[in-house]
Coordinates of C-alpha atoms in Angstrom, one line a residue:
Chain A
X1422 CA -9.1 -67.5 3.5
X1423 CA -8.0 -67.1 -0.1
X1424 CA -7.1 -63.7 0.3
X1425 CA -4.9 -64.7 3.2
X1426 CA -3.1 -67.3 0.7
X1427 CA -1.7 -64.8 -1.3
X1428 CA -0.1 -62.9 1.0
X1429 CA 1.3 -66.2 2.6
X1430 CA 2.3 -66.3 -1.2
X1431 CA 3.8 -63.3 -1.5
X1432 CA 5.5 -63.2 2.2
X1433 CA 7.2 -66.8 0.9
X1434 CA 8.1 -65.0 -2.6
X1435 CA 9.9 -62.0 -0.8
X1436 CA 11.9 -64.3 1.5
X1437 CA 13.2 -64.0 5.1
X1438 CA 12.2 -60.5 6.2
X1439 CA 15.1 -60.4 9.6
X1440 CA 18.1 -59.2 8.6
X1441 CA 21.0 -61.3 7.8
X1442 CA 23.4 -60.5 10.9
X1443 CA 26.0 -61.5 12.7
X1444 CA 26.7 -63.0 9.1
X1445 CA 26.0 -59.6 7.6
X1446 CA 26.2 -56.1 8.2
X1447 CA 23.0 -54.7 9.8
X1448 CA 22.3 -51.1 8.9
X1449 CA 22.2 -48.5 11.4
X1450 CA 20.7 -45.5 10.5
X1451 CA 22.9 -42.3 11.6
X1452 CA 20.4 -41.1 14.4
X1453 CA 20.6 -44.0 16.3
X1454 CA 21.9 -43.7 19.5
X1455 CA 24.2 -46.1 21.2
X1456 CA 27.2 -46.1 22.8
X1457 CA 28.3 -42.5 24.8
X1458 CA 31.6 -41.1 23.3
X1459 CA 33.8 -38.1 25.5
X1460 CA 35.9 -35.2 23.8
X1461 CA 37.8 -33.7 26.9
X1462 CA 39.4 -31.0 24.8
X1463 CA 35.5 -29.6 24.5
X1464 CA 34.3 -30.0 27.7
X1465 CA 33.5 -27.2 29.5
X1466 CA 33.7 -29.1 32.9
X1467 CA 29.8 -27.4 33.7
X1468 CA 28.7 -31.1 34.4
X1469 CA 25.5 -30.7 33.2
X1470 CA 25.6 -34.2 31.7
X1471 CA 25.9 -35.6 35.3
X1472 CA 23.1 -33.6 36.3
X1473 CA 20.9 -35.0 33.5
X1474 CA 22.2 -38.2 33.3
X1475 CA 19.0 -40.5 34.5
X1476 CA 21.5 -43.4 35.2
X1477 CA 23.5 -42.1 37.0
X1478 CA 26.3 -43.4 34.8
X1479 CA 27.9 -40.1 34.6
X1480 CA 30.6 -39.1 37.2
X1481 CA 32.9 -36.2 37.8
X1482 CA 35.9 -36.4 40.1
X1483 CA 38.2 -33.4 40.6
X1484 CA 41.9 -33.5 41.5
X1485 CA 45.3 -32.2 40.9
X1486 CA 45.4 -32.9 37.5
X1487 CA 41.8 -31.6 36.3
X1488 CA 38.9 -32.5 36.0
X1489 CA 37.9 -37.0 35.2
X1490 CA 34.9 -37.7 33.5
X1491 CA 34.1 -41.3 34.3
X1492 CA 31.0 -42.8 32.3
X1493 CA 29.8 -46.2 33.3
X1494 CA 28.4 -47.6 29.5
X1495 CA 26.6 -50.7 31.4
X1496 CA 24.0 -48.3 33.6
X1497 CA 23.6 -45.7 30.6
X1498 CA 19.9 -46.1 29.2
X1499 CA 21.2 -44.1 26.2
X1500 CA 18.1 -41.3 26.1
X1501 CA 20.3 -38.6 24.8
X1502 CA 19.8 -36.7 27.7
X1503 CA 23.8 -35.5 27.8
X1504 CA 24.1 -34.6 24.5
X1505 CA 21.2 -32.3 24.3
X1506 CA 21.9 -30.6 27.4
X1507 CA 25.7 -30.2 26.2
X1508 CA 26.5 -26.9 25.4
X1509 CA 29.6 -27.6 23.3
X1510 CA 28.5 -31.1 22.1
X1511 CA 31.8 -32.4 23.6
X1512 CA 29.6 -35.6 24.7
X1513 CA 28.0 -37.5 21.9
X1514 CA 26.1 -40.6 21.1
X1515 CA 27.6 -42.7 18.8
X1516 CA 26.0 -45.3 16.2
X1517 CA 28.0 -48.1 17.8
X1518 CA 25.9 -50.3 19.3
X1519 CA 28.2 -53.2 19.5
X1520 CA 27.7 -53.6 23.3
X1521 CA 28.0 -57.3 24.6
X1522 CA 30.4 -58.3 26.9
X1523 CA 30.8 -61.3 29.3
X1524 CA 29.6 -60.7 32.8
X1525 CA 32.8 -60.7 34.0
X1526 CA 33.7 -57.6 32.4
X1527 CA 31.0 -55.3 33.6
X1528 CA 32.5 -53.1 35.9
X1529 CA 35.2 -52.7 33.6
X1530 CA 33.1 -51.0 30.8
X1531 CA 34.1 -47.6 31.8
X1532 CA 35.9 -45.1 29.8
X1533 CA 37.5 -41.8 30.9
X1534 CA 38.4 -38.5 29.4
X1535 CA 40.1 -35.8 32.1
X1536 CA 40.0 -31.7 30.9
X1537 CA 43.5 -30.9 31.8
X1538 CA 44.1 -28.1 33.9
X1539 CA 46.3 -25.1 32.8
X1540 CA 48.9 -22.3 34.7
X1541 CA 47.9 -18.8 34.9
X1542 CA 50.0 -17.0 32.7
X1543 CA 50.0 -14.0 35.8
X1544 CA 50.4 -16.4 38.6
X1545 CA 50.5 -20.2 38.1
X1546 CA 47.8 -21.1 39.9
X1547 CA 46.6 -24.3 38.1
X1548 CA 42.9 -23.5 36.7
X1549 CA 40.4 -25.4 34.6
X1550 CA 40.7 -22.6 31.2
X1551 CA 37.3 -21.8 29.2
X1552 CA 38.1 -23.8 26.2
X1553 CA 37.5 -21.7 22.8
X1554 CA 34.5 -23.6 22.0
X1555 CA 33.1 -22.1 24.9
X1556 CA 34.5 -18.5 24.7
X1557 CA 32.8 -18.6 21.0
X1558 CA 29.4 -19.2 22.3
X1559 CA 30.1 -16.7 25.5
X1560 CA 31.7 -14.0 23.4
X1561 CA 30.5 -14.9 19.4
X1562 CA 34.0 -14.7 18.4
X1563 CA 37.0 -13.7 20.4
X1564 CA 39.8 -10.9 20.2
X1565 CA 43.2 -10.8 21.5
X1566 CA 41.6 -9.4 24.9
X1567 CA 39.8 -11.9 25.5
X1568 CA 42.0 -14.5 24.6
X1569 CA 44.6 -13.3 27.1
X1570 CA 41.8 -13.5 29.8
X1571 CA 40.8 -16.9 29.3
X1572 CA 44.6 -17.8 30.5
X1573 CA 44.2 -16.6 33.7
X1574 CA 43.0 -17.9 36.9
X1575 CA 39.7 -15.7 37.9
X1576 CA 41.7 -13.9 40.3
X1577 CA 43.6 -12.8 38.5
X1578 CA 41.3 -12.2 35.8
X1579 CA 39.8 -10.0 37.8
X1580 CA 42.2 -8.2 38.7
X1581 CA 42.7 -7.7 35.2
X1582 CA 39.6 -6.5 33.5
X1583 CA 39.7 -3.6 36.9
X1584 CA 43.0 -2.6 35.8
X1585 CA 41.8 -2.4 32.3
X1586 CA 38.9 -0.5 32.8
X1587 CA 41.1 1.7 34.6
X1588 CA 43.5 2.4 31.5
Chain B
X231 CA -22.6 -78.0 37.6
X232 CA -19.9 -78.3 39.8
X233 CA -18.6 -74.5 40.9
X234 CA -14.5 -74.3 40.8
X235 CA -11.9 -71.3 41.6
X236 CA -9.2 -71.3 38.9
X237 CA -5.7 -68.9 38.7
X238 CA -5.3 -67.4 35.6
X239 CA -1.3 -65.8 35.3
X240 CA 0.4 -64.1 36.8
X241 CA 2.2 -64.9 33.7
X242 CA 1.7 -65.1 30.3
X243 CA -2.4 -64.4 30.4
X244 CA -2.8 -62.9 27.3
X245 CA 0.9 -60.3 27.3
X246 CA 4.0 -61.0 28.5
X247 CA 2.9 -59.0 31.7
X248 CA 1.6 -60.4 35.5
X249 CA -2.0 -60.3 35.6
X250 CA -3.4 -62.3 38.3
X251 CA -6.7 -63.6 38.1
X252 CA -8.9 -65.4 40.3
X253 CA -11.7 -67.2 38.2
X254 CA -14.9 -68.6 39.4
X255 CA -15.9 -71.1 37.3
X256 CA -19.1 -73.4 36.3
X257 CA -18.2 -75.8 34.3
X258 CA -16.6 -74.4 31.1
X259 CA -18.9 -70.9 32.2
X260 CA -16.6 -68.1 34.0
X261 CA -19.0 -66.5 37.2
X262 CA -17.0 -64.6 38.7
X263 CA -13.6 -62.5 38.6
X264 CA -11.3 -61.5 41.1
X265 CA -8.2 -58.8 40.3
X266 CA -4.7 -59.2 42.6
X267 CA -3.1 -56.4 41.1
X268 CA 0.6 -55.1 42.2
X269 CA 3.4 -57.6 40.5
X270 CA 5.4 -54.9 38.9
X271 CA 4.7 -52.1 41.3
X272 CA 8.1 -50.3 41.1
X273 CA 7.8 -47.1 42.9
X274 CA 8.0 -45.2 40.1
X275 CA 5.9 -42.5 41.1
X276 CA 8.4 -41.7 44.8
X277 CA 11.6 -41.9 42.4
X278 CA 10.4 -39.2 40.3
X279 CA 10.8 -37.0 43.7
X280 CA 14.3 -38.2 44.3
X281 CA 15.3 -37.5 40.6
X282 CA 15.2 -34.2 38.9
X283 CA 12.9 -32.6 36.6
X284 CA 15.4 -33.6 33.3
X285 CA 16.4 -37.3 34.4
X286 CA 12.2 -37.4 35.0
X287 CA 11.9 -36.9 31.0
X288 CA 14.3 -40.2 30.5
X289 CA 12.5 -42.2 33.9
X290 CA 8.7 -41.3 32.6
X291 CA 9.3 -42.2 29.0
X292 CA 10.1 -45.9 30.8
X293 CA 7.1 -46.4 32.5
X294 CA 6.2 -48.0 29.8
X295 CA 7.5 -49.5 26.3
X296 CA 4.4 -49.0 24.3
X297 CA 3.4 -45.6 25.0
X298 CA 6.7 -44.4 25.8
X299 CA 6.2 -41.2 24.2
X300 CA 2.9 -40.1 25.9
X301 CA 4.3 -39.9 29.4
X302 CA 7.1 -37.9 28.9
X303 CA 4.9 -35.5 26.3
X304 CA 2.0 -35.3 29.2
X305 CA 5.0 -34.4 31.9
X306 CA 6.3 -31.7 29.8
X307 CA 3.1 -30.6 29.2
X308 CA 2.5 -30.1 33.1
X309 CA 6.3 -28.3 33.8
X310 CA 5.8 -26.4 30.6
X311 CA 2.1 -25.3 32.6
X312 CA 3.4 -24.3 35.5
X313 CA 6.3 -22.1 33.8
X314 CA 3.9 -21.0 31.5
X315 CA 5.8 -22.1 28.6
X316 CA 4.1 -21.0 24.8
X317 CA 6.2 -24.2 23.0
X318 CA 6.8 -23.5 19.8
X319 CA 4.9 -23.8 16.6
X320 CA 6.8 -26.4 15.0
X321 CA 7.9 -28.3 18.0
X322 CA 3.9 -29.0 18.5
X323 CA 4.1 -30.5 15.3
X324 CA 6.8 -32.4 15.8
X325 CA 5.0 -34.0 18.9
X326 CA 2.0 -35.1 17.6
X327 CA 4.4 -36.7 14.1
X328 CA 5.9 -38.3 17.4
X329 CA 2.8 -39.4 19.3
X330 CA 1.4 -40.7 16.4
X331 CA 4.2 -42.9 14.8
X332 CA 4.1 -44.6 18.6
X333 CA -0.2 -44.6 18.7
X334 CA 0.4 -46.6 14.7
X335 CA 2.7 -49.1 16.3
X336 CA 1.1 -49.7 19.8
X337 CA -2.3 -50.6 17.7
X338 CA -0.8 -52.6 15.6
X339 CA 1.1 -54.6 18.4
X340 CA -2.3 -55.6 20.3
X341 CA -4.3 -56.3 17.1
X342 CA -1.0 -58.7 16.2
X343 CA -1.4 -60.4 19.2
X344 CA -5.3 -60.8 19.3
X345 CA -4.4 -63.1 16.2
X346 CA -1.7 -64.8 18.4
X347 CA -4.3 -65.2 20.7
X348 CA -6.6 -66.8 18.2
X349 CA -4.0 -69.1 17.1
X350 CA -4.0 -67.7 13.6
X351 CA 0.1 -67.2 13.6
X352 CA 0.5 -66.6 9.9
X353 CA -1.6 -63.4 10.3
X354 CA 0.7 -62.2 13.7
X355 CA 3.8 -62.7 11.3
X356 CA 2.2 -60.6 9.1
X357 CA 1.4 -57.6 11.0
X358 CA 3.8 -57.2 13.4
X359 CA 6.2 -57.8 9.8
X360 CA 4.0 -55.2 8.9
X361 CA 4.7 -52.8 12.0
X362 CA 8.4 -53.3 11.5
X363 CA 7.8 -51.0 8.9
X364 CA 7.1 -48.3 12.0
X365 CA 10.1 -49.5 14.1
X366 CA 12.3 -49.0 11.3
X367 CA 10.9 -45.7 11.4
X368 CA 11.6 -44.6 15.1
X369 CA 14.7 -46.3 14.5
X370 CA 15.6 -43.7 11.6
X371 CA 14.3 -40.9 12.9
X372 CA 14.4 -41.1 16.9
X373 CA 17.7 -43.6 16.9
X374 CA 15.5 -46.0 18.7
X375 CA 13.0 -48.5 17.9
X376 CA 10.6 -48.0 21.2
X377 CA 11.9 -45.2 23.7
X378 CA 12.2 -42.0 21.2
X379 CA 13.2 -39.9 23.6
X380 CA 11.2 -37.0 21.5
X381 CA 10.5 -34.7 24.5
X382 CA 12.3 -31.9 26.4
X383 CA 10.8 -29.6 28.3
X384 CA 9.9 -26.6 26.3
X385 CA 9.9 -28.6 22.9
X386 CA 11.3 -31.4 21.6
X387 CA 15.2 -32.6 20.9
X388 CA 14.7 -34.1 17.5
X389 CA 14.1 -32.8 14.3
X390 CA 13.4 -33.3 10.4
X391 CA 14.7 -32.6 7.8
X392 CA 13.2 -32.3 4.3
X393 CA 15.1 -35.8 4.0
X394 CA 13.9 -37.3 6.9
X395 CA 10.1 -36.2 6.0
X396 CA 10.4 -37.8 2.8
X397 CA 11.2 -41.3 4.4
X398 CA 8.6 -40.9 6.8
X399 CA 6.3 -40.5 4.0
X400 CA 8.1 -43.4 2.1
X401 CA 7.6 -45.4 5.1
X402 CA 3.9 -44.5 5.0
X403 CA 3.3 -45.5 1.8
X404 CA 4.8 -48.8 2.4
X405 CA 2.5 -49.3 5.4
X406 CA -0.9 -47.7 4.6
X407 CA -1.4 -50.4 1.7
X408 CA -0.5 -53.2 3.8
X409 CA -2.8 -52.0 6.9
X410 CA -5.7 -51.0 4.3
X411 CA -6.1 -53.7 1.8
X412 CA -4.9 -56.8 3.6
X413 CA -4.8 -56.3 7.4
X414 CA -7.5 -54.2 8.0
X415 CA -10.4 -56.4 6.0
X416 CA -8.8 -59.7 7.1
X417 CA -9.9 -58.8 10.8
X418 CA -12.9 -57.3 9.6
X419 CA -14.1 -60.4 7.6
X420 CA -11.6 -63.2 8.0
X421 CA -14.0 -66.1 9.9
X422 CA -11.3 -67.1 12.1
X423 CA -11.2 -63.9 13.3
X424 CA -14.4 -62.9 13.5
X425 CA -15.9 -66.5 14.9
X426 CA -13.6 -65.9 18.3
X427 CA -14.0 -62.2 18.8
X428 CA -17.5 -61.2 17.2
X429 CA -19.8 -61.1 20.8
X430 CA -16.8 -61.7 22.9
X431 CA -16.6 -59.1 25.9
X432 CA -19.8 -57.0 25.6
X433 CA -19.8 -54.2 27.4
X434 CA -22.8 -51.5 26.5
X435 CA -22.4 -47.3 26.6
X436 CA -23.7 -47.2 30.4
X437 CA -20.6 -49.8 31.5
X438 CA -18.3 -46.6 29.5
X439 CA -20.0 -44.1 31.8
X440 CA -20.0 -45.9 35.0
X441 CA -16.7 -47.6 34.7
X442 CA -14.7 -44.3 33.1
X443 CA -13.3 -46.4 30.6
X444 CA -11.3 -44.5 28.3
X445 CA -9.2 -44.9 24.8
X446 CA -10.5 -47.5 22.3
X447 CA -12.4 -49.8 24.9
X448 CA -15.0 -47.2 25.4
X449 CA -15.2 -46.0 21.7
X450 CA -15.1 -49.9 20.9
X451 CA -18.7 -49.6 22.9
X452 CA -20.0 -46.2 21.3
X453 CA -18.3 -43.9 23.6
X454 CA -16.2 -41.2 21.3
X455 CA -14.5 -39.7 24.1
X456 CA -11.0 -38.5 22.6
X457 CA -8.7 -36.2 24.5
X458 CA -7.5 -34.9 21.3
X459 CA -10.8 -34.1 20.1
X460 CA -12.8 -33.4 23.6
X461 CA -10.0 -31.1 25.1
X462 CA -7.5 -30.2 22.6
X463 CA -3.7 -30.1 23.0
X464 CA -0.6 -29.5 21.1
X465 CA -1.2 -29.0 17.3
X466 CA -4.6 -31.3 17.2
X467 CA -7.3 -28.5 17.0
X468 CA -5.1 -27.5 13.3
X469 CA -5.7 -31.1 12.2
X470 CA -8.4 -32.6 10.5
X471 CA -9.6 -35.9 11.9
X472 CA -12.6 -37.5 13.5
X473 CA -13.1 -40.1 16.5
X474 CA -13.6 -43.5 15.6
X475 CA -16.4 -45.3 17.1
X476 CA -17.8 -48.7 16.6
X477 CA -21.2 -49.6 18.1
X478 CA -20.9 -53.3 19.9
X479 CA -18.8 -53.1 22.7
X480 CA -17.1 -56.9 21.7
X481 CA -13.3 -57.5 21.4
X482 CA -13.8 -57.7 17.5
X483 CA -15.5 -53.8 17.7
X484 CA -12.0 -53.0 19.8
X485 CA -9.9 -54.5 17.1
X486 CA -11.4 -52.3 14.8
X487 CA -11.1 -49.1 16.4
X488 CA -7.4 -49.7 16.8
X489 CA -6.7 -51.1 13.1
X490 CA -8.9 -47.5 12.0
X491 CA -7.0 -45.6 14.6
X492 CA -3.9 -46.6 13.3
X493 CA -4.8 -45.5 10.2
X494 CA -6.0 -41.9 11.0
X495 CA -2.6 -41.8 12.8
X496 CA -1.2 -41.9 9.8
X497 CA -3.1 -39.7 7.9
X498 CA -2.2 -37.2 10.8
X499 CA 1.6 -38.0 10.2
X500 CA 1.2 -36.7 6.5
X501 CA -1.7 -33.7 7.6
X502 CA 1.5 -32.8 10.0
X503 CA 4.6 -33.2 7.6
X504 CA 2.4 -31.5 5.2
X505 CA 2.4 -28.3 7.5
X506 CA 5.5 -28.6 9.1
X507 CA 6.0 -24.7 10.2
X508 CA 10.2 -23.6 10.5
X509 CA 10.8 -22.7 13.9
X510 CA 13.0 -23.2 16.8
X511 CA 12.3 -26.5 18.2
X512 CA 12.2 -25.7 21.8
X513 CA 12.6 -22.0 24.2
X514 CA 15.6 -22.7 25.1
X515 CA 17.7 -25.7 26.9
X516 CA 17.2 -24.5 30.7
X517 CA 13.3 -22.8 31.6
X518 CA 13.1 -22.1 35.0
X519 CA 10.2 -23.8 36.9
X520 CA 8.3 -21.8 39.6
X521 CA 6.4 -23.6 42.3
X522 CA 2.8 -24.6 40.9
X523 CA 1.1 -27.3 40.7
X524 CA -0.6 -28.7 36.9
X525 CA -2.6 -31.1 35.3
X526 CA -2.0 -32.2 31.8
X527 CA -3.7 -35.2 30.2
X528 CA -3.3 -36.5 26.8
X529 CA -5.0 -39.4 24.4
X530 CA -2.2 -42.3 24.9
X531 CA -2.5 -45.2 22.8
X532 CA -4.6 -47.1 25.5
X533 CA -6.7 -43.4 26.4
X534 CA -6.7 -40.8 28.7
X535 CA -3.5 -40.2 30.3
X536 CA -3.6 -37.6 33.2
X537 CA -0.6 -36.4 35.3
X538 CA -0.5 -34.1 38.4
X539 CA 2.7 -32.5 39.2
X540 CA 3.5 -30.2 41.8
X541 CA 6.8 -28.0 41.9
X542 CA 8.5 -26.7 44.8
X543 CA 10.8 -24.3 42.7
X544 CA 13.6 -26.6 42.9
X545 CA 14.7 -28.8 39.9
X546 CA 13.0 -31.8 41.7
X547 CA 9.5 -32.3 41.7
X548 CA 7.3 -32.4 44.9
X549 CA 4.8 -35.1 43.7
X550 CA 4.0 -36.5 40.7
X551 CA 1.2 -38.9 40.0
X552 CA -0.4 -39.8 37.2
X553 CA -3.7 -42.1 35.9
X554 CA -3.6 -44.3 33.1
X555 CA -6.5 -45.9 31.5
X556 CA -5.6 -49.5 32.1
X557 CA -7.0 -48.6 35.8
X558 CA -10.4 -47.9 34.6
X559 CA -10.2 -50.5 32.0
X560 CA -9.1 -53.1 34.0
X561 CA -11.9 -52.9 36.2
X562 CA -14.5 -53.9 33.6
X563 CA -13.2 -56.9 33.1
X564 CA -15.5 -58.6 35.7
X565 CA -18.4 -57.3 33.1
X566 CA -16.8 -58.4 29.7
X567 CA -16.2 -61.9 31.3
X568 CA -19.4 -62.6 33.0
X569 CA -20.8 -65.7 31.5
X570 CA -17.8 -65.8 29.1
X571 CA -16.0 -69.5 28.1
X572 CA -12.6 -69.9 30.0
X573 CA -11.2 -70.1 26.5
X574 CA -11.9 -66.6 25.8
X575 CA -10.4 -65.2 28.7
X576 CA -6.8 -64.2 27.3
X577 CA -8.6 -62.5 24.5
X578 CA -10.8 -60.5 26.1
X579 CA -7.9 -59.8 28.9
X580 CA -6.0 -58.5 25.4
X581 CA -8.8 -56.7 23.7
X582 CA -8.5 -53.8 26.3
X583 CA -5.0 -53.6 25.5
X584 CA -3.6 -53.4 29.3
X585 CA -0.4 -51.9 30.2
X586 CA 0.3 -53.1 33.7
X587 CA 3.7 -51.5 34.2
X588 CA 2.0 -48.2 33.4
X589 CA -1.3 -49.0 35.9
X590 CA 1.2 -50.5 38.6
X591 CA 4.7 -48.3 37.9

């Protein structure tokens, strides 16, 4: 029982052991993963991240003006899943865990990102483009060739690399 | 003596999970034991059909909360079977670092609550202040305090740096003291302790062999059946490390295992930073999976863990089923309380550690 004593002792000596928030900052350490964040300007549009997603919080909807991504923070479980199977890392976990709301505003904690479509420079058809990020990992750096590809539609792409295996 | 039938749960027996008991009683003098199992079955097991193979890794891992990291480790083990997957070298480190971290802070949960139990609070405060020291850990290195999310199929998604090892080991120095010189021989001596848990729950060898029990309820009885010893997975057959085993059988002998388990969890942490191989951490982000069927089975923090999974070649499996040691262990109960005081029925229910969302997903 002694023994005990002076740990009780000790424990007393070193004070409260819980950390000190909401009246102090409480550290976070930079692997932690909270709150899903979007960069449409990487996205690839493969939607691998709605395939993964184990929530189901993910959601892709397509329409005239590209390509939504729709993520629904209140049915995310926050395994990471995404990320990892991201293959430009444009979806992320972030260290904000800051996630309380009134239960009024749970179908409103949503955010959206949409990957804007482009023209073909041959024939305007609007297109979602390989973003560089993606033509990098495809092509480990790209050349003037290459980069005029990516601004077509894949027709006429195609039509293009023929032509220029032609030449 | 009058003969009575008391209820015991479905709340709040022992764990903040429904157990439901049906006692017979004489007199102060438990007779008889009757299981209603089922409160948090969840369908687990037919979801994991209607989900694919990588929303699986996130569903498995919450099975459960304390050995989160065992089910989706013993599933990738059975996809990474089938596909005949060689995981790499350092990613089978980094698995058993993972495992391990979870196996120190699952023991260290139960033993916390065995003093909860025996109303010695000071001492709960104390170790699961103590096991903080582990959360803070996961929480570091995984960026979460219980689901880690460690496992993808092929490897693993997390990684450490020479930064990262050295706070592990930080952390383990902070802890190993604390579970050594003050936990560990306060439950091995203490008399509060040892008065309420010191011929509690007997159960002999022959109740291990008949009943199947697995994990540290059987080697709390003499039985040193460990999966990572008997049939070797992962990294375990590089590591140096022996089965503990107490002799009695009595919830004070299953204390012990689990407060010495922690600690050669721990000294497997440092054998594996120690050795830490560079490597690619996984074979790649997509493996295709055949059609097969596996069986892969793991030591858990509560023992044997075994899952069957069967593939159809699609990305969703055909069935997948699994056995947790609760099942086994939960059965024995009706031998531990025979003749036991009514009072001691929330420890011995806690002294073989039962995970019921695991047993009843």
């Amino acid at each position: 029982m002694m023994a005990f004593l002076k740990i009780l002792l000790d424990n007393l000596r070193k004070g409260p052991a819980t950390e000190a928030f909401p009246f102090g900052e409480a550290p976070t350490p930079p692997a932690y993963r909270g709150k899903v964040a979007f960069d449409a300007d990487t996205c690839t549009g493969c939607k691998m991240c709605e395939h993964v997603c184990a929530g189901g919080a993910i959601r892709f909807a397509e329409d005239d003006d590209g390509l939504h991504f729709l993520i629904w923070h209140n049915t995310c479980i926050s395994c990471g899943l995404c990320e990892y199977y991201c293959p430009t890392k444009a979806i992320t976990l972030t260290n904000n865990w800051h996630l309380a709301h009134p239960q009024s505003e749970k179908y409103t904690q949503i955010d959206h990102g949409t990957v804007a479509q482009c023209r073909c420079t041959e024939c305007g058809t609007a297109f979602l483009p390989a973003i560089p990020a993606l033509m990098d990992l495809a092509y480990r750096g790209q050349n003037d060739r290459t980069k005029a590809l990516a601004g077509m539609c894949p027709d006429c792409r195609r039509r293009a690399t023929l032509s220029g295996a032609r030449s | 003596m009058q003969s009575y039938e008391i209820p015991v749960g479905p709340l709040h027996v022992s764990l903040e999970e429904p157990m439901y008991f049906r006692i017979s009683v004489e007199g102060e003098t438990v007779t008889g034991l009757e299981v209603t199992a089922g409160h948090v079955h969840r369908g687990i097991e037919y979801l994991t059909t209607k989900r694919n193979i990588y929303q699986n890794l996130a569903l498995t891992e919450r099975v459960c909360s304390l050995c989160s990291n065992s089910h989706p480790q013993t599933y990738c083990m059975a996809l990474e079977d089938i596909a005949q997957i060689a995981v790499p070298e350092r990613a089978l480190y980094l698995r058993a670092i993972a495992d391990e971290i979870k196996r120190v802070a699952s023991h260290m949960f139960n033993v916390a609550i065995l003093a909860h139990i025996v109303g010695f609070e000071s001492l709960f405060m104390h170790v699961m202040e103590a096991r903080e020291i582990m959360q803070d850990t996961k929480e570091t290195v995984f960026g979460n305090r219980m689901d880690i999310a460690a496992n993808v199929i092929g490897g693993v998604k997390y990684d450490i740096s020479r930064e990262t090892s050295a706070y592990i080991l930080h952390q383990l120095d902070r802890l190993e003291p604390i579970l050594r010189e003050q936990i560990r021989p306060i439950y091995a001596t203490n008399r509060s302790i040892t008065a309420r848990t010191k011929g509690i729950g007997v159960i002999g060898l022959d109740h291990c062999i008949d009943y199947g029990l697995m994990g540290p309820v059987a080697r709390g009885a003499g039985h040193g059946y460990d999966v990572r010893l008997a049939a070797p997975y992962g990294i375990y057959p590089q590591l140096d490390f022996e089965a503990v085993s107490y002799p009695d059988g009595d919830v004070w002998s299953r204390a012990m295992v689990r407060l010495d388990e922690a600690l050669v969890a721990i000294s497997l942490i440092r054998q594996c930073l120690a050795k830490l191989p560079e490597g690619p951490l996984s074979v790649g982000p997509l493996p295709h999976i055949p059609a097969g069927e596996a069986v892969a089975k793991t030591e858990a923090p509560r023992g044997e863990l075994i899952y069957y999974l069967k593939t159809n070649g699609t990305d969703t499996p055909e069935r997948l089923k699994w056995r947790v040691p609760s099942y086994m262990n939960w059965d024995v109960l009706q031998v531990m309380m025979d003749r036991a005081r009514i009072s001691d029925i929330p420890m011995i229910v806690n002294s073989i550690d039962p995970c019921i969302s695991c047993t009843e997903r």
